[in-house]
mmCIF file of C-alpha atoms in Angstrom:
data_model
loop_
_atom_site.group_PDB
_atom_site.id
_atom_site.type_symbol
_atom_site.label_atom_id
_atom_site.label_comp_id
_atom_site.label_asym_id
_atom_site.label_seq_id
_atom_site.Cartn_x
_atom_site.Cartn_y
_atom_site.Cartn_z
ATOM 1 C CA MET A 1 75.332 -105.443 65.009
ATOM 2 C CA LYS A 2 73.470 -102.382 66.625
ATOM 3 C CA TRP A 3 70.734 -101.613 64.031
ATOM 4 C CA LYS A 4 67.645 -100.342 65.361
ATOM 5 C CA GLY A 5 66.200 -97.229 65.598
ATOM 6 C CA ARG A 6 67.738 -95.827 62.557
ATOM 7 C CA ARG A 7 66.481 -94.651 59.328
ATOM 8 C CA GLN A 8 65.119 -97.293 57.190
ATOM 9 C CA SER A 9 65.066 -97.410 53.233
ATOM 10 C CA ASP A 10 62.301 -96.597 51.332
ATOM 11 C CA ASN A 11 63.590 -98.664 48.853
ATOM 12 C CA VAL A 12 63.035 -102.516 49.342
ATOM 13 C CA GLU A 13 59.869 -104.054 48.215
ATOM 14 C CA ASP A 14 59.122 -106.768 50.032
ATOM 15 C CA ARG A 15 57.348 -109.850 48.093
ATOM 16 C CA ARG A 16 57.168 -112.940 50.189
ATOM 17 C CA GLY A 17 53.104 -112.483 51.224
ATOM 18 C CA PHE A 18 53.091 -113.141 48.060
ATOM 19 C CA SER A 19 55.477 -115.501 47.071
ATOM 20 C CA GLY A 20 52.482 -118.202 45.478
ATOM 21 C CA GLY A 21 51.125 -116.185 42.771
ATOM 22 C CA GLY A 22 52.079 -115.455 38.639
ATOM 23 C CA LYS A 23 54.632 -117.451 37.028
ATOM 24 C CA THR A 24 56.839 -119.775 39.368
ATOM 25 C CA LEU A 25 60.347 -122.234 38.505
ATOM 26 C CA VAL A 26 59.610 -124.932 39.402
ATOM 27 C CA GLY A 27 62.271 -128.007 38.562
ATOM 28 C CA GLY A 28 65.357 -128.352 41.002
ATOM 29 C CA GLY A 29 67.726 -130.859 42.653
ATOM 30 C CA ILE A 30 71.034 -130.531 40.523
ATOM 31 C CA ILE A 31 69.726 -128.331 38.524
ATOM 32 C CA GLY A 32 69.151 -126.399 41.681
ATOM 33 C CA ILE A 33 72.317 -127.644 42.943
ATOM 34 C CA VAL A 34 74.610 -125.684 39.426
ATOM 35 C CA ILE A 35 72.403 -122.817 39.663
ATOM 36 C CA LEU A 36 73.443 -121.854 43.787
ATOM 37 C CA LEU A 37 77.734 -123.359 42.479
ATOM 38 C CA LEU A 38 77.526 -120.939 39.776
ATOM 39 C CA ASN A 39 75.303 -117.387 40.754
ATOM 40 C CA ILE A 40 75.768 -117.722 44.441
ATOM 41 C CA PHE A 41 76.227 -113.930 45.560
ATOM 42 C CA GLY A 42 75.252 -114.018 41.674
ATOM 43 C CA GLY A 43 76.552 -110.404 40.447
ATOM 44 C CA GLU A 44 76.523 -109.911 36.982
ATOM 45 C CA ASN A 45 76.647 -113.846 37.182
ATOM 46 C CA ALA A 46 73.043 -113.667 37.141
ATOM 47 C CA GLN A 47 72.368 -112.889 33.545
ATOM 48 C CA MET A 48 74.379 -116.177 32.553
ATOM 49 C CA ILE A 49 72.177 -118.383 34.310
ATOM 50 C CA THR A 50 68.389 -117.295 32.620
ATOM 51 C CA PRO A 51 69.715 -118.999 29.942
ATOM 52 C CA ILE A 52 69.755 -122.460 31.616
ATOM 53 C CA LEU A 53 67.129 -121.572 34.471
ATOM 54 C CA GLU A 54 64.341 -120.790 30.639
ATOM 55 C CA GLN A 55 66.109 -124.364 28.802
ATOM 56 C CA MET A 56 66.005 -126.007 31.919
ATOM 57 C CA ASN A 57 62.624 -125.173 34.197
ATOM 58 C CA GLN A 58 58.989 -125.027 33.259
ATOM 59 C CA GLU A 59 56.510 -122.314 34.027
ATOM 60 C CA GLN A 60 53.227 -122.733 35.420
ATOM 61 C CA THR A 61 50.446 -120.042 36.870
ATOM 62 C CA THR A 62 48.711 -119.970 40.028
ATOM 63 C CA PRO A 63 46.454 -118.109 41.247
ATOM 64 C CA SER A 64 47.784 -115.536 43.353
ATOM 65 C CA GLU A 65 47.104 -115.604 47.040
ATOM 66 C CA GLN A 66 47.999 -112.473 49.390
ATOM 67 C CA ARG A 67 49.455 -113.226 53.262
ATOM 68 C CA ASP A 68 50.096 -111.263 55.831
ATOM 69 C CA LEU A 69 53.613 -111.601 56.732
ATOM 70 C CA THR A 70 55.373 -113.345 60.406
ATOM 71 C CA ALA A 71 56.955 -111.721 62.638
ATOM 72 C CA THR A 72 59.702 -112.930 61.711
ATOM 73 C CA GLU A 73 59.378 -111.766 58.357
ATOM 74 C CA ILE A 74 58.533 -107.885 59.245
ATOM 75 C CA GLU A 75 61.687 -107.952 61.030
ATOM 76 C CA GLU A 76 63.474 -109.331 58.212
ATOM 77 C CA GLN A 77 62.284 -106.501 56.598
ATOM 78 C CA GLN A 78 62.726 -103.548 59.017
ATOM 79 C CA PHE A 79 66.158 -104.944 59.339
ATOM 80 C CA VAL A 80 67.045 -105.282 55.634
ATOM 81 C CA LYS A 81 65.774 -101.813 55.334
ATOM 82 C CA THR A 82 68.323 -100.312 57.568
ATOM 83 C CA ILE A 83 70.935 -101.969 56.184
ATOM 84 C CA LEU A 84 70.268 -100.636 52.345
ATOM 85 C CA ALA A 85 69.309 -96.850 54.548
ATOM 86 C CA ASP A 86 72.860 -97.331 55.639
ATOM 87 C CA SER A 87 74.350 -98.914 52.238
ATOM 88 C CA GLU A 88 72.533 -95.385 50.788
ATOM 89 C CA ASP A 89 73.762 -92.820 52.676
ATOM 90 C CA VAL A 90 77.401 -94.126 52.876
ATOM 91 C CA TRP A 91 77.958 -94.498 49.502
ATOM 92 C CA SER A 92 75.700 -91.289 48.285
ATOM 93 C CA ASP A 93 78.118 -89.526 50.667
ATOM 94 C CA LEU A 94 81.369 -91.663 49.220
ATOM 95 C CA PHE A 95 80.577 -90.060 45.460
ATOM 96 C CA ALA A 96 79.840 -86.752 46.560
ATOM 97 C CA GLN A 97 83.224 -86.897 47.565
ATOM 98 C CA ASN A 98 84.574 -87.408 44.190
ATOM 99 C CA ASN A 99 82.010 -85.213 42.452
ATOM 100 C CA LEU A 100 80.212 -88.322 40.941
ATOM 101 C CA THR A 101 75.912 -88.512 41.624
ATOM 102 C CA TYR A 102 74.800 -92.330 43.765
ATOM 103 C CA VAL A 103 71.237 -93.847 41.616
ATOM 104 C CA LYS A 104 69.470 -95.824 44.799
ATOM 105 C CA PRO A 105 68.999 -99.197 44.750
ATOM 106 C CA LYS A 106 65.477 -101.758 45.186
ATOM 107 C CA ILE A 107 66.252 -104.923 47.002
ATOM 108 C CA ILE A 108 63.592 -107.244 45.974
ATOM 109 C CA LEU A 109 62.239 -109.316 49.222
ATOM 110 C CA PHE A 110 60.970 -112.746 47.643
ATOM 111 C CA SER A 111 60.173 -116.580 48.064
ATOM 112 C CA GLY A 112 60.382 -119.488 45.528
ATOM 113 C CA GLY A 113 61.315 -117.786 42.162
ATOM 114 C CA VAL A 114 61.269 -114.294 40.874
ATOM 115 C CA HIS A 115 61.828 -112.077 37.053
ATOM 116 C CA THR A 116 63.347 -110.080 36.583
ATOM 117 C CA ALA A 117 64.706 -108.050 33.511
ATOM 118 C CA CYS A 118 67.410 -110.221 33.480
ATOM 119 C CA GLY A 119 65.019 -113.334 33.383
ATOM 120 C CA SER A 120 64.009 -115.566 36.092
ATOM 121 C CA ALA A 121 65.444 -117.189 38.239
ATOM 122 C CA SER A 122 64.840 -119.715 41.723
ATOM 123 C CA SER A 123 65.802 -119.072 44.989
ATOM 124 C CA ALA A 124 68.305 -121.175 44.203
ATOM 125 C CA SER A 125 70.110 -118.747 43.239
ATOM 126 C CA GLY A 126 70.714 -117.136 45.508
ATOM 127 C CA PRO A 127 70.659 -113.072 45.947
ATOM 128 C CA PHE A 128 72.383 -110.912 43.008
ATOM 129 C CA TYR A 129 72.346 -107.757 41.279
ATOM 130 C CA CYS A 130 70.469 -107.558 37.695
ATOM 131 C CA PRO A 131 72.335 -104.606 36.578
ATOM 132 C CA GLY A 132 69.289 -104.533 33.835
ATOM 133 C CA ASP A 133 66.675 -102.595 36.623
ATOM 134 C CA GLN A 134 69.020 -101.988 38.964
ATOM 135 C CA LYS A 135 67.567 -104.275 42.014
ATOM 136 C CA VAL A 136 68.969 -106.765 44.341
ATOM 137 C CA TYR A 137 67.237 -109.852 44.459
ATOM 138 C CA MET A 138 66.788 -111.462 48.289
ATOM 139 C CA ASP A 139 65.176 -115.431 49.202
ATOM 140 C CA MET A 140 65.618 -114.552 52.947
ATOM 141 C CA THR A 141 65.454 -118.549 53.380
ATOM 142 C CA PHE A 142 69.220 -118.876 52.072
ATOM 143 C CA PHE A 143 71.139 -117.579 54.771
ATOM 144 C CA GLU A 144 69.828 -120.415 56.565
ATOM 145 C CA GLU A 145 70.929 -122.949 53.743
ATOM 146 C CA LEU A 146 74.357 -120.697 54.623
ATOM 147 C CA LYS A 147 74.489 -121.614 57.558
ATOM 148 C CA THR A 148 73.143 -125.700 57.217
ATOM 149 C CA LYS A 149 74.689 -126.467 53.955
ATOM 150 C CA PHE A 150 78.313 -124.439 54.232
ATOM 151 C CA GLY A 151 78.832 -124.020 56.815
ATOM 152 C CA ALA A 152 78.826 -120.304 57.820
ATOM 153 C CA GLN A 153 78.547 -118.405 61.455
ATOM 154 C CA GLY A 154 75.284 -117.015 60.713
ATOM 155 C CA GLY A 155 74.439 -114.224 62.052
ATOM 156 C CA ASP A 156 73.011 -110.781 61.145
ATOM 157 C CA PHE A 157 76.215 -108.710 60.035
ATOM 158 C CA ALA A 158 76.680 -111.790 57.691
ATOM 159 C CA THR A 159 73.454 -111.151 55.930
ATOM 160 C CA ALA A 160 74.623 -107.431 55.957
ATOM 161 C CA TYR A 161 77.920 -108.749 53.944
ATOM 162 C CA VAL A 162 75.691 -110.072 52.076
ATOM 163 C CA ILE A 163 73.586 -106.840 50.140
ATOM 164 C CA ALA A 164 76.787 -104.916 51.249
ATOM 165 C CA HIS A 165 78.413 -107.946 48.687
ATOM 166 C CA GLU A 166 75.614 -106.584 46.155
ATOM 167 C CA ILE A 167 74.990 -103.208 46.123
ATOM 168 C CA GLY A 168 78.728 -103.468 45.583
ATOM 169 C CA HIS A 169 77.931 -104.543 42.164
ATOM 170 C CA HIS A 170 75.950 -101.576 42.071
ATOM 171 C CA VAL A 171 78.638 -99.529 42.430
ATOM 172 C CA GLN A 172 80.605 -101.023 39.505
ATOM 173 C CA THR A 173 77.353 -100.573 37.113
ATOM 174 C CA LEU A 174 77.166 -97.394 37.834
ATOM 175 C CA LEU A 175 80.924 -96.980 37.841
ATOM 176 C CA GLY A 176 81.189 -98.256 34.754
ATOM 177 C CA THR A 177 83.225 -101.381 36.011
ATOM 178 C CA SER A 178 80.558 -104.144 35.216
ATOM 179 C CA ALA A 179 80.363 -103.214 30.813
ATOM 180 C CA LYS A 180 84.219 -103.113 30.904
ATOM 181 C CA MET A 181 85.102 -106.777 32.539
ATOM 182 C CA ARG A 182 82.317 -107.716 30.068
ATOM 183 C CA LYS A 183 84.011 -106.297 27.225
ATOM 184 C CA MET A 184 87.483 -107.381 28.472
ATOM 185 C CA GLN A 185 86.338 -110.996 28.588
ATOM 186 C CA GLN A 186 85.247 -110.608 24.413
ATOM 187 C CA GLY A 187 87.323 -113.269 22.784
ATOM 188 C CA LYS A 188 89.181 -114.964 26.407
ATOM 189 C CA SER A 189 89.574 -118.077 26.345
ATOM 190 C CA LYS A 190 86.864 -119.541 29.494
ATOM 191 C CA ALA A 191 89.902 -119.509 31.790
ATOM 192 C CA GLU A 192 91.028 -115.883 31.174
ATOM 193 C CA ALA A 193 87.342 -115.143 31.151
ATOM 194 C CA ASN A 194 86.301 -116.283 34.815
ATOM 195 C CA LYS A 195 89.816 -115.364 35.824
ATOM 196 C CA LEU A 196 87.758 -111.229 35.809
ATOM 197 C CA SER A 197 84.906 -112.443 37.134
ATOM 198 C CA VAL A 198 86.865 -113.225 39.689
ATOM 199 C CA ALA A 199 88.010 -110.085 39.726
ATOM 200 C CA LEU A 200 84.878 -108.536 39.616
ATOM 201 C CA GLU A 201 83.657 -110.349 42.504
ATOM 202 C CA LEU A 202 86.653 -110.470 44.994
ATOM 203 C CA GLN A 203 86.200 -106.189 44.450
ATOM 204 C CA ALA A 204 82.827 -106.691 45.593
ATOM 205 C CA ASP A 205 83.472 -107.827 48.351
ATOM 206 C CA PHE A 206 86.470 -105.232 49.117
ATOM 207 C CA TYR A 207 83.396 -102.479 48.335
ATOM 208 C CA ALA A 208 81.519 -104.215 51.363
ATOM 209 C CA GLY A 209 84.669 -104.135 53.092
ATOM 210 C CA ILE A 210 84.514 -100.226 52.422
ATOM 211 C CA TRP A 211 80.843 -100.253 53.493
ATOM 212 C CA THR A 212 81.437 -101.057 57.228
ATOM 213 C CA HIS A 213 84.594 -98.889 57.236
ATOM 214 C CA TYR A 214 82.553 -95.794 57.170
ATOM 215 C CA ASN A 215 79.138 -97.278 58.330
ATOM 216 C CA GLN A 216 80.997 -97.451 61.790
ATOM 217 C CA LYS A 217 82.752 -94.116 61.700
ATOM 218 C CA MET A 218 78.544 -93.301 60.573
ATOM 219 C CA ASN A 219 76.845 -95.484 63.420
ATOM 220 C CA ASN A 220 79.269 -97.002 65.546
ATOM 221 C CA VAL A 221 77.133 -100.677 64.690
ATOM 222 C CA LEU A 222 79.605 -103.515 64.882
ATOM 223 C CA GLU A 223 79.799 -105.694 68.352
ATOM 224 C CA ILE A 224 82.003 -108.595 69.526
ATOM 225 C CA GLY A 225 82.293 -111.110 66.787
ATOM 226 C CA ASP A 226 80.768 -109.320 63.829
ATOM 227 C CA ILE A 227 83.084 -109.304 61.597
ATOM 228 C CA GLU A 228 84.122 -112.873 62.662
ATOM 229 C CA GLU A 229 80.790 -113.540 61.230
ATOM 230 C CA ALA A 230 81.262 -111.769 57.424
ATOM 231 C CA LEU A 231 84.386 -113.160 57.131
ATOM 232 C CA SER A 232 82.535 -117.045 57.905
ATOM 233 C CA ALA A 233 80.128 -116.302 55.454
ATOM 234 C CA ALA A 234 83.280 -115.073 53.127
ATOM 235 C CA HIS A 235 84.599 -118.022 54.249
ATOM 236 C CA ALA A 236 81.587 -121.076 53.275
ATOM 237 C CA VAL A 237 81.515 -119.039 49.885
ATOM 238 C CA GLY A 238 84.483 -119.591 48.868
ATOM 239 C CA ASP A 239 84.726 -121.258 45.271
ATOM 240 C CA ASP A 240 87.022 -123.179 46.695
ATOM 241 C CA ALA A 241 85.057 -123.779 49.754
ATOM 242 C CA ILE A 242 82.115 -125.355 48.277
ATOM 243 C CA GLN A 243 83.935 -127.203 45.306
ATOM 244 C CA ALA A 244 84.777 -129.394 47.835
ATOM 245 C CA LYS A 245 82.265 -130.143 50.247
ATOM 246 C CA ILE A 246 79.445 -130.523 46.492
ATOM 247 C CA GLN A 247 82.256 -132.605 44.263
ATOM 248 C CA GLY A 248 85.325 -133.649 46.657
ATOM 249 C CA HIS A 249 87.565 -131.985 44.821
ATOM 250 C CA ILE A 250 88.915 -127.962 43.375
ATOM 251 C CA VAL A 251 89.106 -127.203 39.874
ATOM 252 C CA PRO A 252 91.373 -123.581 39.927
ATOM 253 C CA GLU A 253 91.103 -122.739 36.352
ATOM 254 C CA SER A 254 86.457 -123.087 37.113
ATOM 255 C CA PHE A 255 86.705 -120.147 40.091
ATOM 256 C CA THR A 256 84.081 -117.219 39.202
ATOM 257 C CA HIS A 257 83.936 -115.681 42.730
ATOM 258 C CA GLY A 258 87.604 -116.576 44.469
ATOM 259 C CA THR A 259 88.542 -118.497 47.072
ATOM 260 C CA SER A 260 87.512 -118.047 50.466
ATOM 261 C CA GLU A 261 90.820 -116.982 51.517
ATOM 262 C CA GLN A 262 90.908 -113.912 48.469
ATOM 263 C CA ARG A 263 87.435 -112.900 49.755
ATOM 264 C CA LYS A 264 88.201 -112.668 53.667
ATOM 265 C CA TYR A 265 91.263 -110.780 51.767
ATOM 266 C CA TRP A 266 89.476 -108.308 49.664
ATOM 267 C CA PHE A 267 86.776 -107.550 52.483
ATOM 268 C CA MET A 268 89.255 -107.075 55.245
ATOM 269 C CA LYS A 269 90.752 -104.448 52.996
ATOM 270 C CA GLY A 270 88.152 -102.763 52.337
ATOM 271 C CA PHE A 271 86.766 -102.879 56.357
ATOM 272 C CA LYS A 272 90.830 -102.011 57.587
ATOM 273 C CA THR A 273 91.677 -99.297 54.885
ATOM 274 C CA GLY A 274 88.562 -97.737 54.313
ATOM 275 C CA ASP A 275 90.065 -96.770 51.155
ATOM 276 C CA LEU A 276 88.747 -96.408 47.222
ATOM 277 C CA GLN A 277 91.597 -96.271 45.457
ATOM 278 C CA GLN A 278 92.929 -99.598 46.901
ATOM 279 C CA GLY A 279 90.559 -101.775 44.724
ATOM 280 C CA ASN A 280 91.498 -102.363 42.092
ATOM 281 C CA THR A 281 91.328 -105.829 42.100
ATOM 282 C CA PHE A 282 91.823 -106.234 37.979
ATOM 283 C CA GLU A 283 95.476 -105.841 38.610
ATOM 284 C CA GLU A 284 96.042 -107.980 41.574
ATOM 285 C CA ILE A 285 94.050 -110.785 40.446
ATOM 286 C CA GLN A 286 96.499 -111.646 37.623
#
């Protein structure tokens, strides 16, 4: 992906230099795996994880320590700032075309654990968006795990896809889609509520494709293999792929994010069409 030399957003806060300080969540093992499965590309589900984290993990306070970021971390930060700037430009323009105002979110880079308006979370949660403070939270080590544990191809555009997916949840918050979905879930069976969650996640994948479509038009960012990197990441985090790898069998009614094929389909639909009107996943998932 061609990303160097463009504007970088000021809406990125890098807390990795303070990773040893404050309250951190301790625990892991099966808890961490469960959190990862439930919350990978967490989106709105981060809120549902919070009570589990608070009950099953302990908090400990350690002295605050600051360190210099490594060269790799600095480059990661610059990359994230560039991708966020690209998303700000694309979504501000699309919102303006529809007589709406785009409110820019922030991205928080952290290590170990983090406290948010949606509660506390550990790195095992994977990247997630918190609607309570309109921020995306990311531990960059997730992308190495995505490659080594879940078989994703890796690459910078895989990271860009994940960021774009989480920004997609921000778009849903601004448009009122997330609140509407939660209201629709009330009184539904677990299986029916899960279907609505899947629709929300697939729409975020669609929005990631929309962003890719317009960012390519604006900045000519794509290189050979970039779309394949995104599709590989989408495949790796499909509910069916994760369940098959972790538990050896698939339980469709427990899906909350969509299958590998669904996630790839909706990303590509957004990328190919660039048409926001074609992203009604709630209608098509039923």
